[in-house]
Every structure is written in C-alpha cells, then in structure tokens.
mmCIF file of C-alpha atoms in Angstrom:
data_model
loop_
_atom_site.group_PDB
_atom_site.id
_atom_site.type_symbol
_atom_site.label_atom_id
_atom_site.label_comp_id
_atom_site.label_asym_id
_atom_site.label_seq_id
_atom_site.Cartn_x
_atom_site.Cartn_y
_atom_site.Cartn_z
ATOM 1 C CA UNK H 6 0.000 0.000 0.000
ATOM 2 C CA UNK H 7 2.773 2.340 0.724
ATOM 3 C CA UNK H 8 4.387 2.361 -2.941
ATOM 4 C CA UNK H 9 0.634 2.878 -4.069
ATOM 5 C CA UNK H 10 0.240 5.697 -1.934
ATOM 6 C CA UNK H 11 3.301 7.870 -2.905
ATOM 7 C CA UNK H 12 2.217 7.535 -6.396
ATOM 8 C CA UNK H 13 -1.071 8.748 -5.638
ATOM 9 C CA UNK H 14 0.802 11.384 -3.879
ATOM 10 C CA UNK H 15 2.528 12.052 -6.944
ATOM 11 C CA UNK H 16 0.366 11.743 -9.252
ATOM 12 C CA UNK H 17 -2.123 14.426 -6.949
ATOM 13 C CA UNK H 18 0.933 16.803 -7.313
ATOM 14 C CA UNK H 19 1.431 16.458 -11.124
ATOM 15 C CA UNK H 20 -2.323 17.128 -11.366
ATOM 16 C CA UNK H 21 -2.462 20.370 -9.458
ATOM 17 C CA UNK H 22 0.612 21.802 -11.860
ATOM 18 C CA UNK H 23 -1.435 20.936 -14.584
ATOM 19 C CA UNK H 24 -4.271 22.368 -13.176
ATOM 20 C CA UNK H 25 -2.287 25.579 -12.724
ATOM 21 C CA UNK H 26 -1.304 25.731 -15.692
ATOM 22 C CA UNK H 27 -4.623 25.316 -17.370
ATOM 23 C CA UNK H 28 -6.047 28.454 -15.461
ATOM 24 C CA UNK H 29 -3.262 30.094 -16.322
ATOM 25 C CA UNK H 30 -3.669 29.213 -19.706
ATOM 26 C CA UNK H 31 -7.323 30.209 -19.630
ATOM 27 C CA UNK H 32 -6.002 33.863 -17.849
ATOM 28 C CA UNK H 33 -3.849 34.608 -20.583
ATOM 29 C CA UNK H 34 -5.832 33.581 -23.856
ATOM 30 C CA UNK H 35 -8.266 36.177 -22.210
ATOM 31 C CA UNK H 36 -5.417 38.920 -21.598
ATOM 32 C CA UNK H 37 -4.500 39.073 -25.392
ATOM 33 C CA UNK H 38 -8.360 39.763 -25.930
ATOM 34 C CA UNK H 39 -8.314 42.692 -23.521
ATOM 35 C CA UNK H 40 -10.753 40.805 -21.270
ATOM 36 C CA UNK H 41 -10.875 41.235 -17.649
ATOM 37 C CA UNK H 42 -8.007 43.595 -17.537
ATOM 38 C CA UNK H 43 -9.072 48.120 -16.971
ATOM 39 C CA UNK H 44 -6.802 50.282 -18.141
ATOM 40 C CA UNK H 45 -4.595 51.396 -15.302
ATOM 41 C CA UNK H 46 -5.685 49.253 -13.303
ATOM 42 C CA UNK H 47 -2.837 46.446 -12.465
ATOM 43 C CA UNK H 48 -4.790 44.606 -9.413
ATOM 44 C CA UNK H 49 -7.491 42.756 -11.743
ATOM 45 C CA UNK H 50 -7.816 40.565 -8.372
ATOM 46 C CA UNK H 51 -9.553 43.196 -6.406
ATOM 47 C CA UNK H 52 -11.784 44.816 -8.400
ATOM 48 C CA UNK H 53 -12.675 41.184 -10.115
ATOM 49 C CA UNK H 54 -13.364 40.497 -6.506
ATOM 50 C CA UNK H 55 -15.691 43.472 -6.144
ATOM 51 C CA UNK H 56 -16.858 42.690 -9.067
ATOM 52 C CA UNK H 57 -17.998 39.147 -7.891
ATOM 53 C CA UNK H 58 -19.751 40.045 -4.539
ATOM 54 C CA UNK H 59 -21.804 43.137 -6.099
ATOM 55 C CA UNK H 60 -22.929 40.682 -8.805
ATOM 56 C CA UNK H 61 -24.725 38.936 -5.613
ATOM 57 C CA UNK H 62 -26.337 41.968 -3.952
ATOM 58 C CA UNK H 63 -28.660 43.641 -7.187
ATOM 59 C CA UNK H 64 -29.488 46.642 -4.657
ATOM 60 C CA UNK H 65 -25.531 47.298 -3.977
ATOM 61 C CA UNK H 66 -24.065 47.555 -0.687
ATOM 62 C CA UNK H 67 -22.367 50.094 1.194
ATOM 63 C CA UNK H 68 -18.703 50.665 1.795
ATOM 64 C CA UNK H 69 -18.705 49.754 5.492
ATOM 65 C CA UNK H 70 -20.756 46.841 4.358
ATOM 66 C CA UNK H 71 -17.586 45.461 2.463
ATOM 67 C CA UNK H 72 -15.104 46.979 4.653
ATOM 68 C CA UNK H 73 -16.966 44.437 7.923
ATOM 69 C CA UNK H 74 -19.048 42.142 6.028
ATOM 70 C CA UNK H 75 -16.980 41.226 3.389
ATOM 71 C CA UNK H 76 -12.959 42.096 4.850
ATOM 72 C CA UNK H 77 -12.122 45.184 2.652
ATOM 73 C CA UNK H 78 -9.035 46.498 3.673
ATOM 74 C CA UNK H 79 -10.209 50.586 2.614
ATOM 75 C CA UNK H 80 -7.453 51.214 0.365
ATOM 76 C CA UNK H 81 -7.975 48.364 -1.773
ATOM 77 C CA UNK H 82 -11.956 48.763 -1.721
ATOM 78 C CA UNK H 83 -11.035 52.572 -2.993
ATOM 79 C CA UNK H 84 -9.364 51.392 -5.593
ATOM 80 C CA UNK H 85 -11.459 48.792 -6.897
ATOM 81 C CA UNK H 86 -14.759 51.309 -6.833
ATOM 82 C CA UNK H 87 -12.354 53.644 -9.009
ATOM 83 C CA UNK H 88 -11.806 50.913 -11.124
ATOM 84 C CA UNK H 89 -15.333 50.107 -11.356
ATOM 85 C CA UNK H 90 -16.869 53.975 -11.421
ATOM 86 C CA UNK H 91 -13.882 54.909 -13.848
ATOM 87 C CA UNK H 92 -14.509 52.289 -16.560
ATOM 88 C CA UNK H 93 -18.351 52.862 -16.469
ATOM 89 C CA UNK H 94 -18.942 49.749 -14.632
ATOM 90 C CA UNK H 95 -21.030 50.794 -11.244
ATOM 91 C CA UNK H 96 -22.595 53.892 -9.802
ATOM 92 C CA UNK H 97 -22.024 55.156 -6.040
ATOM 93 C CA UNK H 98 -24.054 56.805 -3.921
ATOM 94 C CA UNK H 99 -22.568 59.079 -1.344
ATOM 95 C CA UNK H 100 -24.308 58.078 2.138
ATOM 96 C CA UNK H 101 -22.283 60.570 4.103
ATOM 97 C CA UNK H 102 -18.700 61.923 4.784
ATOM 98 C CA UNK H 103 -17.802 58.505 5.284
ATOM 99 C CA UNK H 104 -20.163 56.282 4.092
ATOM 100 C CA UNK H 105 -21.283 54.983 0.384
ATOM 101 C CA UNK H 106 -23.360 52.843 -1.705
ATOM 102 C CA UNK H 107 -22.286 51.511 -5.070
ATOM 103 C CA UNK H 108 -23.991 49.419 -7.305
ATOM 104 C CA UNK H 109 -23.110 47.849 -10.578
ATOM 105 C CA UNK H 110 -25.083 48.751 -13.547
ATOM 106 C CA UNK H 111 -26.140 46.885 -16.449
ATOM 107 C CA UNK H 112 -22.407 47.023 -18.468
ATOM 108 C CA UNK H 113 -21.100 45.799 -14.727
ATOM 109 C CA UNK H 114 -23.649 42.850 -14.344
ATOM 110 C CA UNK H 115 -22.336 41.777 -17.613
ATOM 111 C CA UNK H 116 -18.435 41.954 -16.949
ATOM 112 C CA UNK H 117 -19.368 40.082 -14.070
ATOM 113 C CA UNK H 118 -21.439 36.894 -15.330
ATOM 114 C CA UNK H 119 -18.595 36.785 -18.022
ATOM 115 C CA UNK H 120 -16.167 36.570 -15.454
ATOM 116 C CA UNK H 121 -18.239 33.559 -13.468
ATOM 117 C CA UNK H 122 -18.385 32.239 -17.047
ATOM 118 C CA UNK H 123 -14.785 32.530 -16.962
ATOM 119 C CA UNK H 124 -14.716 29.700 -14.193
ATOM 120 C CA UNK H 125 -16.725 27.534 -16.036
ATOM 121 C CA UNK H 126 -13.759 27.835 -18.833
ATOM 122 C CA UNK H 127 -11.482 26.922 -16.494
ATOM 123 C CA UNK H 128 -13.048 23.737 -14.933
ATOM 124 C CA UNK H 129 -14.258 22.552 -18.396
ATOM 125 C CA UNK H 130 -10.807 22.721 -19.343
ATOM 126 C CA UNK H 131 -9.449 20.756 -16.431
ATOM 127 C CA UNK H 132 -12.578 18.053 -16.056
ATOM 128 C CA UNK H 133 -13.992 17.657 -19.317
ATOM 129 C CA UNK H 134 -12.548 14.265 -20.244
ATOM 130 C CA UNK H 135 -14.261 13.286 -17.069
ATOM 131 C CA UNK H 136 -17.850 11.959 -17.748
ATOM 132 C CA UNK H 137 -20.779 12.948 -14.794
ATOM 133 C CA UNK H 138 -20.426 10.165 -13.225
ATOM 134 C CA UNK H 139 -16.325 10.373 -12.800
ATOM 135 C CA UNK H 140 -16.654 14.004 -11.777
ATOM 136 C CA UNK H 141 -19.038 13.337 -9.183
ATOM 137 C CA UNK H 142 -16.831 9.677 -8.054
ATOM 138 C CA UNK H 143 -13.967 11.837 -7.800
ATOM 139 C CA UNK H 144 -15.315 15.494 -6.288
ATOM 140 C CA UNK H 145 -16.876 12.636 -3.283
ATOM 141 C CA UNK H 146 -13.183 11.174 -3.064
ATOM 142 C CA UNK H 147 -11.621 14.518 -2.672
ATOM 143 C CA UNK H 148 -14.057 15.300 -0.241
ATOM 144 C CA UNK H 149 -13.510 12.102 2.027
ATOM 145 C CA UNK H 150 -9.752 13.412 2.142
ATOM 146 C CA UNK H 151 -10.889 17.101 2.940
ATOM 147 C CA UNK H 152 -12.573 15.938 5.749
ATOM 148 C CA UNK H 153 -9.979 13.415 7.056
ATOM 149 C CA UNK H 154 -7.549 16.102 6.806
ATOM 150 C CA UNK H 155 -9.793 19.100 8.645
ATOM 151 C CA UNK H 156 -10.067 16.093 11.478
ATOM 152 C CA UNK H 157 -6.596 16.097 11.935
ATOM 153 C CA UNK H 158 -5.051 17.144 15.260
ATOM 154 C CA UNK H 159 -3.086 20.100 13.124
ATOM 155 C CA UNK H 160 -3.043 23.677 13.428
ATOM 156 C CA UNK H 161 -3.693 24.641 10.241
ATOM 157 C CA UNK H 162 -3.422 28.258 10.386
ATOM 158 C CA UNK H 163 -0.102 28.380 12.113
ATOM 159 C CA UNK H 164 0.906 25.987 9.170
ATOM 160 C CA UNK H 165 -0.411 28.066 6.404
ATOM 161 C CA UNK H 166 1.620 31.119 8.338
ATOM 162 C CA UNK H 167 4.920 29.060 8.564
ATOM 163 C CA UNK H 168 4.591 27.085 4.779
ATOM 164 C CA UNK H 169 3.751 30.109 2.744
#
C-alpha cells in the first residue's frame, strides 16, 4: 500500500501543476483579448473580486458593508470602486462623509457573469474528459480526504503562516 500511496501522492501533485497551468492558460488567452483587464488598473484581483460580490447583492451595498461584512481592507476597496466607477462599470451613492453605496449597472452585471463564465472555462478545461459520473466519483473522493484532513489534530493556520 505504501508504494501505491506515494504515487497517488505524486500523481495528486502532477495534477495540481497541470491544473495551474490550465487556469493560467485560460487567464492569458483572455489577456491578449483585452478581457478582464481596466486600463490602469494592475490589481485585476480586487476589483474582479468586487466585481464578484456586487454581482450577488442587485441593490448594492455600502462601503462599510464590504469593509466588515466582506474584509475590505479601505485602500484596496477605494481602488477597486475607481476601477469600477472609472470604466463605467457601477454607480455610487454618497451616504455621508464617510459612508457609500455603489452598485453595478447593467455594463457591470455583464463583466461580471462573463467573469463567473470565466470559471466555467477553467473547470471545463481541467474536467472535461471526465464523464458525470467520474466528476461526481472523484469530487466525493476529494471530499472524504478534505474531511480526514480538517479532522486532523493540526493547526492549520499556524501551518499556512509558517509554509507560505
């Protein structure tokens, strides 16, 4: 069982760089298209972010909202409503001095379901010569080791502070 298992090991390892590589893939065939990507702004990752939880909430929410709610550090929530208000994406609302509300509007709902379909790119690329039945056999196998591994007498956090 041992030799069996360090394969498996292996093999789990080889998959993930694949995997990596296939979002990556995905990530850059939609740079050279100018998807995704607002001019002058570099961090796509927070204002795709924004992006994603606004697409949830069709009334908007308010700064302090995401700044509690949601763990907006205020810098990087200021820059990803420019981003947003700048390319024509949202609207905000001032509240008060320090308060606002900003809501996408209907160019920013689309950005944003083409960036969810984005995902679906991604995991058709990595799954798709899995058939239903394979994907669901292996998502329940992956979950029996998620859960035997959140069991585990380990300090997880700590880990992820001392691995990274």
């Amino acid at each position: 069982m041992s030799e069996l298992t360090t394969k498996l090991f292996i093999d789990v390892k080889n998959f993930e760089k694949y995997q990596s590589m296939l979002k990556c893939q995905v990530h850059i065939e939609e740079e050279r298209h100018g998807d995704y990507c607002l001019p002058g702004f570099p961090d796509r990752h927070n204002f795709h972010r924004l992006l994603r939880i606004l697409r949830k909430h069709d009334d908007g929410l308010t700064s302090k909202q995401l700044i509690y709610d949601f763990d907006y550090r205020p810098s990087d929530l200021e820059d990803a409503t420019k981003a947003l208000v700048t390319n024509n994406l949202s609207t905000t609302t001032p509240i008060n001095e320090e308060d606002y509300k900003i809501q996408l509007n209907t160019e920013g709902i689309e950005v944003a379901d083409n960036l969810l379909k984005r995902r679906d790119k991604i995991t058709e690329a990595a799954y798709h010569s899995l058939s239903e039945n394979e994907q669901r056999e292996l998502d329940r196998l992956v979950n029996k080791l998620i859960e035997d591994y959140a069991n585990r007498d380990v300090n997880y956090n700590a880990l992820g502070n001392i691995c990274r």
